[in-house]
Amino acid sequence: MKLTQQKVILTIVVWLLAGPQFLFAAEDDLYDFLWLDPDKKVYVLQNKVYKKQGKFYANIGFSRGLNDNFQDTTGVQFKAGYYLTEEWALEVLYHQFSNSDDDSFKNIQRVNGSIPFVRKIEQKYGVLGVWSPFYGKINTFNKIIYFDWSFGLGLGQIATESNATTASSSVTADIYNDEKYLALLGKTSFRIHATQNVHVGLEYHRDSYRAPGPTVNGIPGTESWRTNSEFVISIGFSF
């Protein structure tokens, strides 16, 4: 009998302690998952700290090229956007790049006395739709860090210059000509919140466009899909 009373008291204490946590969840914090049993529901026990809906944002960042053949590529990023909802935003971006010959380019030139085919990325600009389905927090060194994880897809234009018309000639001076291509822009990014109005961005970009290879014996190279990848770290402001 005594043991039964202890169980009842323990049950009441647990219920009283746990009760406020469950009551804290409002109706807006209730999510229905169709793939679960219809009677099962999941409650969020904490309100979202950093709201995005209805806010503008602007970022400036530094980029590093990841797959440029024979070039070391760095650049600056400017982007701005507006969150239509908590999950969806419309974004415009502009990237300006700087290129220099890497060691592979210099070694080919020094050993073989030849010039490789090079296409340099000069600029990139476009419009993307950004989807932010994930948000969360990490407790590190007793400091809670809030973040969002998003994906972006859109269209833009990539401005390049290449030596496609002269790379195969051993008697013609190496000349770079300006080019422009329509591109499919894709990215994934983390937004780490420092304050309500300041955040740090970490992004991976991978863009695809169709461009020809080098001209050989007066015949233009075959057009095929090319990619441009880069990593960007930025600081941004929301308002």
PDB file of C-alpha atoms in Angstrom:
ATOM      1  CA  MET A   1       0.000   0.000   0.000  1.00  0.00           C
ATOM      2  CA  LYS A   2       2.778   2.376   0.924  1.00  0.00           C
ATOM      3  CA  LEU A   3       4.573   1.601  -2.346  1.00  0.00           C
ATOM      4  CA  THR A   4       1.400   2.356  -4.322  1.00  0.00           C
ATOM      5  CA  GLN A   5       1.036   5.767  -2.652  1.00  0.00           C
ATOM      6  CA  GLN A   6       4.640   6.607  -3.501  1.00  0.00           C
ATOM      7  CA  LYS A   7       3.965   5.758  -7.163  1.00  0.00           C
ATOM      8  CA  VAL A   8       0.900   8.010  -7.218  1.00  0.00           C
ATOM      9  CA  ILE A   9       2.803  10.912  -5.639  1.00  0.00           C
ATOM     10  CA  LEU A  10       5.709  10.443  -8.072  1.00  0.00           C
ATOM     11  CA  THR A  11       3.308  10.407 -11.011  1.00  0.00           C
ATOM     12  CA  ILE A  12       1.687  13.664  -9.876  1.00  0.00           C
ATOM     13  CA  VAL A  13       5.070  15.380  -9.396  1.00  0.00           C
ATOM     14  CA  VAL A  14       6.255  14.343 -12.872  1.00  0.00           C
ATOM     15  CA  TRP A  15       3.002  15.565 -14.411  1.00  0.00           C
ATOM     16  CA  LEU A  16       3.262  18.939 -12.649  1.00  0.00           C
ATOM     17  CA  LEU A  17       6.853  19.404 -13.793  1.00  0.00           C
ATOM     18  CA  ALA A  18       6.186  18.360 -17.351  1.00  0.00           C
ATOM     19  CA  GLY A  19       2.839  20.121 -17.667  1.00  0.00           C
ATOM     20  CA  PRO A  20       4.126  23.686 -18.275  1.00  0.00           C
ATOM     21  CA  GLN A  21       6.414  22.443 -21.085  1.00  0.00           C
ATOM     22  CA  PHE A  22       3.514  20.895 -22.981  1.00  0.00           C
ATOM     23  CA  LEU A  23       1.251  23.884 -22.335  1.00  0.00           C
ATOM     24  CA  PHE A  24       3.942  26.187 -23.712  1.00  0.00           C
ATOM     25  CA  ALA A  25       3.277  24.924 -27.259  1.00  0.00           C
ATOM     26  CA  ALA A  26       0.671  27.055 -29.009  1.00  0.00           C
ATOM     27  CA  GLU A  27      -1.636  25.932 -31.811  1.00  0.00           C
ATOM     28  CA  ASP A  28       0.736  27.495 -34.350  1.00  0.00           C
ATOM     29  CA  ASP A  29       3.461  25.170 -33.072  1.00  0.00           C
ATOM     30  CA  LEU A  30       1.503  22.016 -33.904  1.00  0.00           C
ATOM     31  CA  TYR A  31       2.620  20.049 -36.944  1.00  0.00           C
ATOM     32  CA  ASP A  32       0.720  17.224 -38.609  1.00  0.00           C
ATOM     33  CA  PHE A  33       2.822  14.580 -40.344  1.00  0.00           C
ATOM     34  CA  LEU A  34       0.696  12.718 -42.872  1.00  0.00           C
ATOM     35  CA  TRP A  35       3.053   9.771 -42.963  1.00  0.00           C
ATOM     36  CA  LEU A  36       2.453   9.119 -39.245  1.00  0.00           C
ATOM     37  CA  ASP A  37      -0.638   7.606 -37.693  1.00  0.00           C
ATOM     38  CA  PRO A  38      -3.436  10.242 -38.053  1.00  0.00           C
ATOM     39  CA  ASP A  39      -3.826  10.321 -34.269  1.00  0.00           C
ATOM     40  CA  LYS A  40      -0.172  11.241 -33.724  1.00  0.00           C
ATOM     41  CA  LYS A  41       0.934  14.870 -33.653  1.00  0.00           C
ATOM     42  CA  VAL A  42       4.287  16.538 -32.991  1.00  0.00           C
ATOM     43  CA  TYR A  43       4.548  19.640 -30.832  1.00  0.00           C
ATOM     44  CA  VAL A  44       7.322  22.221 -30.905  1.00  0.00           C
ATOM     45  CA  LEU A  45       8.253  23.173 -27.358  1.00  0.00           C
ATOM     46  CA  GLN A  46      10.040  26.405 -28.205  1.00  0.00           C
ATOM     47  CA  ASN A  47       9.070  29.325 -30.408  1.00  0.00           C
ATOM     48  CA  LYS A  48      11.290  30.232 -33.349  1.00  0.00           C
ATOM     49  CA  VAL A  49      13.764  32.877 -32.184  1.00  0.00           C
ATOM     50  CA  TYR A  50      14.807  34.488 -35.490  1.00  0.00           C
ATOM     51  CA  LYS A  51      11.828  35.225 -37.717  1.00  0.00           C
ATOM     52  CA  LYS A  52      12.400  35.802 -41.440  1.00  0.00           C
ATOM     53  CA  GLN A  53       9.011  36.488 -42.999  1.00  0.00           C
ATOM     54  CA  GLY A  54       8.622  40.039 -44.299  1.00  0.00           C
ATOM     55  CA  LYS A  55      12.307  40.904 -43.876  1.00  0.00           C
ATOM     56  CA  PHE A  56      14.858  42.203 -46.370  1.00  0.00           C
ATOM     57  CA  TYR A  57      18.486  41.096 -46.170  1.00  0.00           C
ATOM     58  CA  ALA A  58      21.774  42.072 -47.802  1.00  0.00           C
ATOM     59  CA  ASN A  59      25.161  40.307 -47.755  1.00  0.00           C
ATOM     60  CA  ILE A  60      28.703  41.067 -48.816  1.00  0.00           C
ATOM     61  CA  GLY A  61      31.166  38.192 -48.994  1.00  0.00           C
ATOM     62  CA  PHE A  62      34.432  36.697 -50.201  1.00  0.00           C
ATOM     63  CA  SER A  63      34.403  33.787 -52.654  1.00  0.00           C
ATOM     64  CA  ARG A  64      36.973  31.173 -53.618  1.00  0.00           C
ATOM     65  CA  GLY A  65      36.806  29.181 -56.875  1.00  0.00           C
ATOM     66  CA  LEU A  66      36.929  25.407 -56.433  1.00  0.00           C
ATOM     67  CA  ASN A  67      37.229  23.878 -59.913  1.00  0.00           C
ATOM     68  CA  ASP A  68      38.886  26.412 -62.200  1.00  0.00           C
ATOM     69  CA  ASN A  69      41.341  24.772 -64.596  1.00  0.00           C
ATOM     70  CA  PHE A  70      44.729  26.499 -64.643  1.00  0.00           C
ATOM     71  CA  GLN A  71      43.445  29.482 -62.638  1.00  0.00           C
ATOM     72  CA  ASP A  72      43.395  30.693 -59.056  1.00  0.00           C
ATOM     73  CA  THR A  73      40.051  32.457 -58.735  1.00  0.00           C
ATOM     74  CA  THR A  74      38.814  34.697 -55.942  1.00  0.00           C
ATOM     75  CA  GLY A  75      36.011  37.211 -55.845  1.00  0.00           C
ATOM     76  CA  VAL A  76      33.491  39.300 -53.979  1.00  0.00           C
ATOM     77  CA  GLN A  77      29.778  38.636 -53.625  1.00  0.00           C
ATOM     78  CA  PHE A  78      26.915  41.079 -53.273  1.00  0.00           C
ATOM     79  CA  LYS A  79      23.397  39.760 -52.742  1.00  0.00           C
ATOM     80  CA  ALA A  80      20.055  40.946 -51.446  1.00  0.00           C
ATOM     81  CA  GLY A  81      16.691  39.322 -50.934  1.00  0.00           C
ATOM     82  CA  TYR A  82      13.269  39.404 -49.362  1.00  0.00           C
ATOM     83  CA  TYR A  83      11.490  36.645 -47.426  1.00  0.00           C
ATOM     84  CA  LEU A  84       7.925  36.240 -48.688  1.00  0.00           C
ATOM     85  CA  THR A  85       7.284  33.606 -46.015  1.00  0.00           C
ATOM     86  CA  GLU A  86       9.348  31.926 -43.313  1.00  0.00           C
ATOM     87  CA  GLU A  87      10.544  29.357 -45.858  1.00  0.00           C
ATOM     88  CA  TRP A  88      10.611  31.161 -49.221  1.00  0.00           C
ATOM     89  CA  ALA A  89      12.655  34.138 -50.383  1.00  0.00           C
ATOM     90  CA  LEU A  90      13.470  35.855 -53.658  1.00  0.00           C
ATOM     91  CA  GLU A  91      17.154  36.736 -54.063  1.00  0.00           C
ATOM     92  CA  VAL A  92      19.347  38.655 -56.509  1.00  0.00           C
ATOM     93  CA  LEU A  93      23.133  38.301 -56.563  1.00  0.00           C
ATOM     94  CA  TYR A  94      26.227  39.668 -58.260  1.00  0.00           C
ATOM     95  CA  HIS A  95      29.737  38.175 -58.165  1.00  0.00           C
ATOM     96  CA  GLN A  96      32.908  39.833 -59.438  1.00  0.00           C
ATOM     97  CA  PHE A  97      35.959  37.566 -59.889  1.00  0.00           C
ATOM     98  CA  SER A  98      39.715  37.993 -60.144  1.00  0.00           C
ATOM     99  CA  ASN A  99      41.904  35.366 -61.861  1.00  0.00           C
ATOM    100  CA  SER A 100      45.589  34.532 -61.957  1.00  0.00           C
ATOM    101  CA  ASP A 101      47.556  31.689 -63.599  1.00  0.00           C
ATOM    102  CA  ASP A 102      48.154  28.795 -61.199  1.00  0.00           C
ATOM    103  CA  ASP A 103      51.166  26.492 -60.951  1.00  0.00           C
ATOM    104  CA  SER A 104      49.754  23.996 -63.468  1.00  0.00           C
ATOM    105  CA  PHE A 105      49.465  26.722 -66.112  1.00  0.00           C
ATOM    106  CA  LYS A 106      52.999  27.936 -65.438  1.00  0.00           C
ATOM    107  CA  ASN A 107      54.481  24.410 -65.485  1.00  0.00           C
ATOM    108  CA  ILE A 108      52.891  23.540 -68.852  1.00  0.00           C
ATOM    109  CA  GLN A 109      54.187  26.782 -70.285  1.00  0.00           C
ATOM    110  CA  ARG A 110      57.668  26.232 -68.830  1.00  0.00           C
ATOM    111  CA  VAL A 111      58.044  22.529 -69.739  1.00  0.00           C
ATOM    112  CA  ASN A 112      56.238  22.313 -73.074  1.00  0.00           C
ATOM    113  CA  GLY A 113      56.360  25.913 -74.176  1.00  0.00           C
ATOM    114  CA  SER A 114      52.627  25.750 -74.923  1.00  0.00           C
ATOM    115  CA  ILE A 115      49.540  27.577 -73.700  1.00  0.00           C
ATOM    116  CA  PRO A 116      46.612  25.532 -72.334  1.00  0.00           C
ATOM    117  CA  PHE A 117      42.977  26.304 -73.138  1.00  0.00           C
ATOM    118  CA  VAL A 118      41.589  28.531 -70.380  1.00  0.00           C
ATOM    119  CA  ARG A 119      38.149  29.970 -69.688  1.00  0.00           C
ATOM    120  CA  LYS A 120      38.169  32.567 -66.917  1.00  0.00           C
ATOM    121  CA  ILE A 121      35.049  33.460 -64.943  1.00  0.00           C
ATOM    122  CA  GLU A 122      34.775  37.249 -64.773  1.00  0.00           C
ATOM    123  CA  GLN A 123      31.269  37.997 -63.486  1.00  0.00           C
ATOM    124  CA  LYS A 124      28.066  36.287 -62.445  1.00  0.00           C
ATOM    125  CA  TYR A 125      24.633  37.727 -61.736  1.00  0.00           C
ATOM    126  CA  GLY A 126      21.145  36.323 -61.503  1.00  0.00           C
ATOM    127  CA  VAL A 127      17.890  35.743 -59.626  1.00  0.00           C
ATOM    128  CA  LEU A 128      17.138  32.753 -57.391  1.00  0.00           C
ATOM    129  CA  GLY A 129      14.297  31.319 -55.402  1.00  0.00           C
ATOM    130  CA  VAL A 130      15.545  30.343 -51.931  1.00  0.00           C
ATOM    131  CA  TRP A 131      13.896  27.616 -49.838  1.00  0.00           C
ATOM    132  CA  SER A 132      14.751  27.407 -46.126  1.00  0.00           C
ATOM    133  CA  PRO A 133      13.147  24.220 -44.768  1.00  0.00           C
ATOM    134  CA  PHE A 134      15.536  23.653 -41.845  1.00  0.00           C
ATOM    135  CA  TYR A 135      16.388  25.696 -38.779  1.00  0.00           C
ATOM    136  CA  GLY A 136      17.923  24.741 -35.472  1.00  0.00           C
ATOM    137  CA  LYS A 137      20.387  25.517 -32.731  1.00  0.00           C
ATOM    138  CA  ILE A 138      23.674  24.185 -31.399  1.00  0.00           C
ATOM    139  CA  ASN A 139      24.918  24.542 -27.829  1.00  0.00           C
ATOM    140  CA  THR A 140      28.700  25.107 -28.024  1.00  0.00           C
ATOM    141  CA  PHE A 141      30.802  26.173 -25.037  1.00  0.00           C
ATOM    142  CA  ASN A 142      27.596  27.184 -23.221  1.00  0.00           C
ATOM    143  CA  LYS A 143      26.680  29.467 -26.123  1.00  0.00           C
ATOM    144  CA  ILE A 144      23.537  28.734 -28.144  1.00  0.00           C
ATOM    145  CA  ILE A 145      24.065  29.267 -31.870  1.00  0.00           C
ATOM    146  CA  TYR A 146      20.978  29.519 -34.096  1.00  0.00           C
ATOM    147  CA  PHE A 147      21.142  28.695 -37.793  1.00  0.00           C
ATOM    148  CA  ASP A 148      19.093  28.195 -40.961  1.00  0.00           C
ATOM    149  CA  TRP A 149      19.893  25.810 -43.815  1.00  0.00           C
ATOM    150  CA  SER A 150      18.605  26.784 -47.261  1.00  0.00           C
ATOM    151  CA  PHE A 151      18.741  25.811 -50.920  1.00  0.00           C
ATOM    152  CA  GLY A 152      18.606  28.124 -53.927  1.00  0.00           C
ATOM    153  CA  LEU A 153      17.897  27.635 -57.619  1.00  0.00           C
ATOM    154  CA  GLY A 154      17.631  30.211 -60.369  1.00  0.00           C
ATOM    155  CA  LEU A 155      18.796  31.653 -63.673  1.00  0.00           C
ATOM    156  CA  GLY A 156      21.549  34.107 -64.441  1.00  0.00           C
ATOM    157  CA  GLN A 157      24.321  35.096 -66.755  1.00  0.00           C
ATOM    158  CA  ILE A 158      27.999  34.240 -66.511  1.00  0.00           C
ATOM    159  CA  ALA A 159      30.538  36.508 -68.190  1.00  0.00           C
ATOM    160  CA  THR A 160      33.814  34.829 -69.112  1.00  0.00           C
ATOM    161  CA  GLU A 161      36.856  35.311 -71.299  1.00  0.00           C
ATOM    162  CA  SER A 162      38.737  32.515 -73.032  1.00  0.00           C
ATOM    163  CA  ASN A 163      41.570  31.856 -75.462  1.00  0.00           C
ATOM    164  CA  ALA A 164      39.458  29.325 -77.389  1.00  0.00           C
ATOM    165  CA  THR A 165      40.395  30.785 -80.792  1.00  0.00           C
ATOM    166  CA  THR A 166      44.167  30.854 -80.221  1.00  0.00           C
ATOM    167  CA  ALA A 167      44.995  28.099 -77.687  1.00  0.00           C
ATOM    168  CA  SER A 168      45.660  25.444 -80.367  1.00  0.00           C
ATOM    169  CA  SER A 169      47.927  27.679 -82.467  1.00  0.00           C
ATOM    170  CA  SER A 170      51.657  27.711 -81.807  1.00  0.00           C
ATOM    171  CA  VAL A 171      52.278  30.726 -84.028  1.00  0.00           C
ATOM    172  CA  THR A 172      49.430  33.018 -82.941  1.00  0.00           C
ATOM    173  CA  ALA A 173      49.685  35.255 -79.902  1.00  0.00           C
ATOM    174  CA  ASP A 174      47.462  34.167 -77.027  1.00  0.00           C
ATOM    175  CA  ILE A 175      44.322  36.302 -77.112  1.00  0.00           C
ATOM    176  CA  TYR A 176      41.378  36.235 -74.689  1.00  0.00           C
ATOM    177  CA  ASN A 177      37.918  37.117 -76.002  1.00  0.00           C
ATOM    178  CA  ASP A 178      34.888  38.108 -73.936  1.00  0.00           C
ATOM    179  CA  GLU A 179      31.963  35.660 -73.729  1.00  0.00           C
ATOM    180  CA  LYS A 180      28.554  35.544 -72.047  1.00  0.00           C
ATOM    181  CA  TYR A 181      26.410  32.486 -71.286  1.00  0.00           C
ATOM    182  CA  LEU A 182      22.992  31.796 -69.789  1.00  0.00           C
ATOM    183  CA  ALA A 183      23.497  29.752 -66.631  1.00  0.00           C
ATOM    184  CA  LEU A 184      21.532  27.613 -64.218  1.00  0.00           C
ATOM    185  CA  LEU A 185      22.491  28.781 -60.731  1.00  0.00           C
ATOM    186  CA  GLY A 186      22.348  26.489 -57.711  1.00  0.00           C
ATOM    187  CA  LYS A 187      23.536  26.781 -54.129  1.00  0.00           C
ATOM    188  CA  THR A 188      23.145  25.574 -50.567  1.00  0.00           C
ATOM    189  CA  SER A 189      23.895  27.789 -47.592  1.00  0.00           C
ATOM    190  CA  PHE A 190      24.005  28.088 -43.814  1.00  0.00           C
ATOM    191  CA  ARG A 191      22.941  31.312 -42.148  1.00  0.00           C
ATOM    192  CA  ILE A 192      24.346  31.616 -38.616  1.00  0.00           C
ATOM    193  CA  HIS A 193      22.573  34.266 -36.539  1.00  0.00           C
ATOM    194  CA  ALA A 194      24.735  36.587 -34.460  1.00  0.00           C
ATOM    195  CA  THR A 195      21.923  38.986 -33.494  1.00  0.00           C
ATOM    196  CA  GLN A 196      18.397  39.735 -34.704  1.00  0.00           C
ATOM    197  CA  ASN A 197      19.855  41.881 -37.493  1.00  0.00           C
ATOM    198  CA  VAL A 198      23.315  40.410 -38.185  1.00  0.00           C
ATOM    199  CA  HIS A 199      24.185  36.979 -39.575  1.00  0.00           C
ATOM    200  CA  VAL A 200      27.128  35.097 -41.082  1.00  0.00           C
ATOM    201  CA  GLY A 201      26.673  33.118 -44.287  1.00  0.00           C
ATOM    202  CA  LEU A 202      28.501  29.996 -45.509  1.00  0.00           C
ATOM    203  CA  GLU A 203      27.593  28.979 -49.069  1.00  0.00           C
ATOM    204  CA  TYR A 204      28.486  26.449 -51.738  1.00  0.00           C
ATOM    205  CA  HIS A 205      27.613  27.437 -55.325  1.00  0.00           C
ATOM    206  CA  ARG A 206      27.530  25.191 -58.381  1.00  0.00           C
ATOM    207  CA  ASP A 207      26.522  26.759 -61.682  1.00  0.00           C
ATOM    208  CA  SER A 208      26.027  25.093 -65.075  1.00  0.00           C
ATOM    209  CA  TYR A 209      26.230  26.614 -68.553  1.00  0.00           C
ATOM    210  CA  ARG A 210      26.855  25.488 -72.136  1.00  0.00           C
ATOM    211  CA  ALA A 211      30.032  26.709 -73.828  1.00  0.00           C
ATOM    212  CA  PRO A 212      32.293  25.541 -76.693  1.00  0.00           C
ATOM    213  CA  GLY A 213      35.768  24.069 -76.418  1.00  0.00           C
ATOM    214  CA  PRO A 214      38.863  25.408 -78.203  1.00  0.00           C
ATOM    215  CA  THR A 215      38.973  26.026 -81.938  1.00  0.00           C
ATOM    216  CA  VAL A 216      41.215  23.531 -83.769  1.00  0.00           C
ATOM    217  CA  ASN A 217      42.242  24.032 -87.436  1.00  0.00           C
ATOM    218  CA  GLY A 218      39.592  26.699 -87.803  1.00  0.00           C
ATOM    219  CA  ILE A 219      36.806  24.419 -86.520  1.00  0.00           C
ATOM    220  CA  PRO A 220      35.055  25.659 -83.347  1.00  0.00           C
ATOM    221  CA  GLY A 221      35.048  23.273 -80.416  1.00  0.00           C
ATOM    222  CA  THR A 222      31.998  21.217 -79.503  1.00  0.00           C
ATOM    223  CA  GLU A 223      29.554  22.947 -77.181  1.00  0.00           C
ATOM    224  CA  SER A 224      28.963  21.075 -73.912  1.00  0.00           C
ATOM    225  CA  TRP A 225      27.894  21.673 -70.316  1.00  0.00           C
ATOM    226  CA  ARG A 226      30.488  23.370 -68.106  1.00  0.00           C
ATOM    227  CA  THR A 227      30.367  23.945 -64.361  1.00  0.00           C
ATOM    228  CA  ASN A 228      31.603  26.632 -62.036  1.00  0.00           C
ATOM    229  CA  SER A 229      31.891  25.918 -58.295  1.00  0.00           C
ATOM    230  CA  GLU A 230      32.803  28.262 -55.480  1.00  0.00           C
ATOM    231  CA  PHE A 231      32.687  28.637 -51.710  1.00  0.00           C
ATOM    232  CA  VAL A 232      31.524  31.921 -50.172  1.00  0.00           C
ATOM    233  CA  ILE A 233      31.765  33.308 -46.658  1.00  0.00           C
ATOM    234  CA  SER A 234      29.816  36.497 -46.019  1.00  0.00           C
ATOM    235  CA  ILE A 235      28.330  38.820 -43.446  1.00  0.00           C
ATOM    236  CA  GLY A 236      24.745  39.954 -43.796  1.00  0.00           C
ATOM    237  CA  PHE A 237      22.189  42.324 -42.336  1.00  0.00           C
ATOM    238  CA  SER A 238      18.413  41.855 -41.974  1.00  0.00           C
ATOM    239  CA  PHE A 239      15.925  44.664 -41.587  1.00  0.00           C
TER     240      PHE A 239
END
